[in-house]
Amino acid sequence: MKKWFEIINKSDKAEIWIYEEIGEDWFSGGGVTAKGFQKELSAIKANQIDLHVNSPGGEVFDGLTIHNLIKQHPAKVTTYVDGLAASIASVIALAGDKIVMAENA
């Protein structure tokens, strides 16, 4: 299964990039699942997370779980909507303590 998100875990700041649909894509095997996301998020020990989102949305239950996992993490989270945060991806974006987006996002 391909991984369609990336977490870069540095000592002072971690970066999370969600650039795909939420939930498993049954055709390609891609997508961001809550189970895969939780496994990698739990390894982050940094005090700051920059969450980058560019997603058309997708599976509601995975999205709600991802949102809640981010909210439960002790780090301060800044969300950057880099392009699109549609449907359930907008709920994930709202998990951040601060949200940054361009006027055309």
Short mmCIF file of C-alpha atoms in Angstrom, two decimals:
data_model
loop_
_atom_site.label_atom_id
_atom_site.label_comp_id
_atom_site.label_asym_id
_atom_site.label_seq_id
_atom_site.Cartn_x
_atom_site.Cartn_y
_atom_site.Cartn_z
CA MET A 1 0.00 0.00 0.00
CA LYS A 2 1.34 3.41 -0.93
CA LYS A 3 1.61 6.08 1.74
CA TRP A 4 0.01 9.34 0.61
CA PHE A 5 0.98 11.47 3.54
CA GLU A 6 4.32 12.31 5.07
CA ILE A 7 5.46 13.19 8.56
CA ILE A 8 8.87 14.79 9.02
CA ASN A 9 9.76 14.49 12.69
CA LYS A 10 12.48 16.87 13.82
CA SER A 11 13.45 17.52 17.43
CA ASP A 12 12.00 21.05 17.61
CA LYS A 13 9.24 20.97 14.98
CA ALA A 14 7.44 18.28 13.01
CA GLU A 15 5.81 18.67 9.61
CA ILE A 16 2.76 16.72 8.47
CA TRP A 17 1.77 16.78 4.81
CA ILE A 18 -1.71 15.50 3.90
CA TYR A 19 -1.89 15.79 0.13
CA GLU A 20 -4.42 13.08 -0.74
CA GLU A 21 -7.94 11.96 -0.07
CA ILE A 22 -8.95 10.93 3.43
CA GLY A 23 -9.55 7.22 3.92
CA GLU A 24 -8.34 4.33 1.80
CA ASP A 25 -8.81 4.60 -1.95
CA TRP A 26 -10.08 1.15 -2.88
CA PHE A 27 -8.76 1.44 -6.44
CA SER A 28 -5.21 2.67 -5.87
CA GLY A 29 -4.63 1.70 -2.24
CA GLY A 30 -3.69 5.31 -1.49
CA GLY A 31 -5.33 7.74 0.86
CA VAL A 32 -4.77 8.76 4.48
CA THR A 33 -6.24 6.30 6.95
CA ALA A 34 -6.72 7.04 10.63
CA LYS A 35 -4.86 3.88 11.61
CA GLY A 36 -1.76 4.75 9.58
CA PHE A 37 -1.89 8.37 10.66
CA GLN A 38 -2.15 7.49 14.36
CA LYS A 39 0.89 5.23 14.19
CA GLU A 40 3.10 7.98 12.80
CA LEU A 41 1.59 10.86 14.81
CA SER A 42 2.25 9.04 18.08
CA ALA A 43 5.99 9.10 17.31
CA ILE A 44 6.09 12.92 17.26
CA LYS A 45 7.69 14.38 20.39
CA ALA A 46 8.20 17.94 19.08
CA ASN A 47 6.41 20.88 20.70
CA GLN A 48 5.33 22.35 17.35
CA ILE A 49 3.60 20.68 14.40
CA ASP A 50 3.11 22.34 11.02
CA LEU A 51 0.17 20.58 9.35
CA HIS A 52 -0.05 21.11 5.58
CA VAL A 53 -3.34 20.16 3.90
CA ASN A 54 -4.26 19.83 0.24
CA SER A 55 -7.09 17.31 0.06
CA PRO A 56 -10.48 16.88 -1.61
CA GLY A 57 -11.81 15.21 1.55
CA GLY A 58 -13.08 11.67 1.67
CA GLU A 59 -14.10 9.19 4.36
CA VAL A 60 -15.82 10.91 7.28
CA PHE A 61 -14.96 8.42 10.03
CA ASP A 62 -11.23 8.44 9.22
CA GLY A 63 -11.32 12.25 9.00
CA LEU A 64 -13.02 12.68 12.37
CA THR A 65 -10.52 10.34 13.97
CA ILE A 66 -7.56 12.18 12.41
CA HIS A 67 -9.01 15.50 13.64
CA ASN A 68 -9.37 14.14 17.17
CA LEU A 69 -5.87 12.62 17.16
CA ILE A 70 -4.37 15.99 16.22
CA LYS A 71 -6.40 17.79 18.91
CA GLN A 72 -5.25 15.28 21.54
CA HIS A 73 -1.58 15.68 20.68
CA PRO A 74 0.23 17.93 23.19
CA ALA A 75 2.09 19.93 20.51
CA LYS A 76 0.96 23.34 19.29
CA VAL A 77 -0.40 22.83 15.76
CA THR A 78 -0.37 25.38 12.94
CA THR A 79 -2.44 24.31 9.94
CA TYR A 80 -1.53 25.55 6.47
CA VAL A 81 -4.17 25.04 3.78
CA ASP A 82 -1.84 24.90 0.81
CA GLY A 83 -4.53 24.48 -1.83
CA LEU A 84 -7.76 22.70 -0.99
CA ALA A 85 -9.28 21.50 2.27
CA ALA A 86 -12.67 20.29 1.10
CA SER A 87 -15.30 18.29 2.94
CA ILE A 88 -13.83 16.25 5.82
CA ALA A 89 -10.36 17.68 5.08
CA SER A 90 -11.70 21.05 6.28
CA VAL A 91 -12.52 19.44 9.64
CA ILE A 92 -8.96 18.09 9.86
CA ALA A 93 -7.63 21.57 9.06
CA LEU A 94 -9.66 23.00 11.94
CA ALA A 95 -7.74 20.81 14.40
CA GLY A 96 -4.92 23.35 14.36
CA ASP A 97 -4.46 25.98 17.05
CA LYS A 98 -3.76 28.47 14.27
CA ILE A 99 -4.96 28.21 10.65
CA VAL A 100 -3.19 29.90 7.74
CA MET A 101 -4.60 29.93 4.23
CA ALA A 102 -4.36 32.01 1.12
CA GLU A 103 -7.40 33.90 -0.15
CA ASN A 104 -7.69 31.49 -3.07
CA ALA A 105 -7.49 28.34 -0.90
#
